Amino acid sequence: MFSNKSLPNSVKVFYWVWAFSFPYDYQFLPLPEQPTGITFISIWIVWLGIGGLVVIPLGEWITKRKKE
């Protein structure tokens, strides 16, 4: 599934844009009434995980397409 080749640069840029497009304004996040920093960080980690689930297969698909 994973190769030792790096992901294409376009996919890396997509992931960085995804990572920092996190809605940092508390009113848009599904947080409890008195959120702590741990709550905020855990939601951000989930955000990064979702981005990774999108980026890894996309990068592998682009790499495979370029080889053919």
PDB file of C-alpha atoms in Angstrom:
ATOM      1  CA  MET A   1       0.000   0.000   0.000  1.00  0.00           C
ATOM      2  CA  PHE A   2       2.665   2.522   0.990  1.00  0.00           C
ATOM      3  CA  SER A   3       5.698   3.012  -1.175  1.00  0.00           C
ATOM      4  CA  ASN A   4       9.014   4.505  -0.160  1.00  0.00           C
ATOM      5  CA  LYS A   5       8.511   7.313  -2.676  1.00  0.00           C
ATOM      6  CA  SER A   6       7.396  10.682  -1.398  1.00  0.00           C
ATOM      7  CA  LEU A   7       3.940  12.040  -2.130  1.00  0.00           C
ATOM      8  CA  PRO A   8       3.611  14.504  -5.034  1.00  0.00           C
ATOM      9  CA  ASN A   9       4.112  18.153  -4.056  1.00  0.00           C
ATOM     10  CA  SER A  10       0.547  19.065  -5.025  1.00  0.00           C
ATOM     11  CA  VAL A  11      -0.765  16.557  -2.491  1.00  0.00           C
ATOM     12  CA  LYS A  12       1.554  17.898   0.208  1.00  0.00           C
ATOM     13  CA  VAL A  13       0.295  21.428  -0.453  1.00  0.00           C
ATOM     14  CA  PHE A  14      -3.301  20.188  -0.272  1.00  0.00           C
ATOM     15  CA  TYR A  15      -2.631  18.590   3.111  1.00  0.00           C
ATOM     16  CA  TRP A  16      -0.980  21.714   4.544  1.00  0.00           C
ATOM     17  CA  VAL A  17      -3.882  23.865   3.363  1.00  0.00           C
ATOM     18  CA  TRP A  18      -6.287  21.341   4.909  1.00  0.00           C
ATOM     19  CA  ALA A  19      -4.371  21.293   8.205  1.00  0.00           C
ATOM     20  CA  PHE A  20      -4.382  25.048   8.629  1.00  0.00           C
ATOM     21  CA  SER A  21      -7.918  25.603   7.397  1.00  0.00           C
ATOM     22  CA  PHE A  22      -9.119  24.214  10.729  1.00  0.00           C
ATOM     23  CA  PRO A  23     -11.957  26.408  12.053  1.00  0.00           C
ATOM     24  CA  TYR A  24     -10.116  28.037  14.948  1.00  0.00           C
ATOM     25  CA  ASP A  25     -13.167  30.083  15.909  1.00  0.00           C
ATOM     26  CA  TYR A  26     -14.856  28.241  18.768  1.00  0.00           C
ATOM     27  CA  GLN A  27     -18.387  29.054  17.593  1.00  0.00           C
ATOM     28  CA  PHE A  28     -18.027  26.747  14.572  1.00  0.00           C
ATOM     29  CA  LEU A  29     -16.746  23.725  16.509  1.00  0.00           C
ATOM     30  CA  PRO A  30     -18.936  21.137  18.253  1.00  0.00           C
ATOM     31  CA  LEU A  31     -17.451  21.818  21.698  1.00  0.00           C
ATOM     32  CA  PRO A  32     -18.921  21.379  25.175  1.00  0.00           C
ATOM     33  CA  GLU A  33     -19.907  24.440  27.176  1.00  0.00           C
ATOM     34  CA  GLN A  34     -16.518  24.931  28.914  1.00  0.00           C
ATOM     35  CA  PRO A  35     -13.923  23.544  26.466  1.00  0.00           C
ATOM     36  CA  THR A  36     -10.368  22.924  27.578  1.00  0.00           C
ATOM     37  CA  GLY A  37      -7.225  23.011  25.488  1.00  0.00           C
ATOM     38  CA  ILE A  38      -7.152  19.212  25.403  1.00  0.00           C
ATOM     39  CA  THR A  39     -10.607  19.176  23.796  1.00  0.00           C
ATOM     40  CA  PHE A  40      -9.509  21.643  21.161  1.00  0.00           C
ATOM     41  CA  ILE A  41      -6.297  19.723  20.411  1.00  0.00           C
ATOM     42  CA  SER A  42      -8.133  16.387  20.185  1.00  0.00           C
ATOM     43  CA  ILE A  43     -10.587  17.801  17.635  1.00  0.00           C
ATOM     44  CA  TRP A  44      -7.647  19.192  15.645  1.00  0.00           C
ATOM     45  CA  ILE A  45      -5.950  15.764  15.666  1.00  0.00           C
ATOM     46  CA  VAL A  46      -9.149  14.221  14.278  1.00  0.00           C
ATOM     47  CA  TRP A  47      -9.164  16.985  11.629  1.00  0.00           C
ATOM     48  CA  LEU A  48      -5.596  16.069  10.636  1.00  0.00           C
ATOM     49  CA  GLY A  49      -6.496  12.366  10.554  1.00  0.00           C
ATOM     50  CA  ILE A  50      -9.390  12.969   8.179  1.00  0.00           C
ATOM     51  CA  GLY A  51      -7.059  14.974   5.943  1.00  0.00           C
ATOM     52  CA  GLY A  52      -4.576  12.103   5.992  1.00  0.00           C
ATOM     53  CA  LEU A  53      -7.273   9.636   5.013  1.00  0.00           C
ATOM     54  CA  VAL A  54      -7.968  11.804   1.976  1.00  0.00           C
ATOM     55  CA  VAL A  55      -4.377  12.683   1.039  1.00  0.00           C
ATOM     56  CA  ILE A  56      -2.639   9.288   1.200  1.00  0.00           C
ATOM     57  CA  PRO A  57      -4.901   7.498  -1.314  1.00  0.00           C
ATOM     58  CA  LEU A  58      -4.976  10.613  -3.516  1.00  0.00           C
ATOM     59  CA  GLY A  59      -1.167  10.754  -3.562  1.00  0.00           C
ATOM     60  CA  GLU A  60      -0.855   7.068  -4.337  1.00  0.00           C
ATOM     61  CA  TRP A  61      -3.392   7.392  -7.154  1.00  0.00           C
ATOM     62  CA  ILE A  62      -1.523  10.357  -8.680  1.00  0.00           C
ATOM     63  CA  THR A  63       1.819   8.530  -8.409  1.00  0.00           C
ATOM     64  CA  LYS A  64       0.393   5.393 -10.050  1.00  0.00           C
ATOM     65  CA  ARG A  65      -1.233   7.427 -12.813  1.00  0.00           C
ATOM     66  CA  LYS A  66       2.052   9.182 -13.626  1.00  0.00           C
ATOM     67  CA  LYS A  67       3.928   5.853 -13.863  1.00  0.00           C
ATOM     68  CA  GLU A  68       1.546   4.409 -16.479  1.00  0.00           C
TER      69      GLU A  68
END
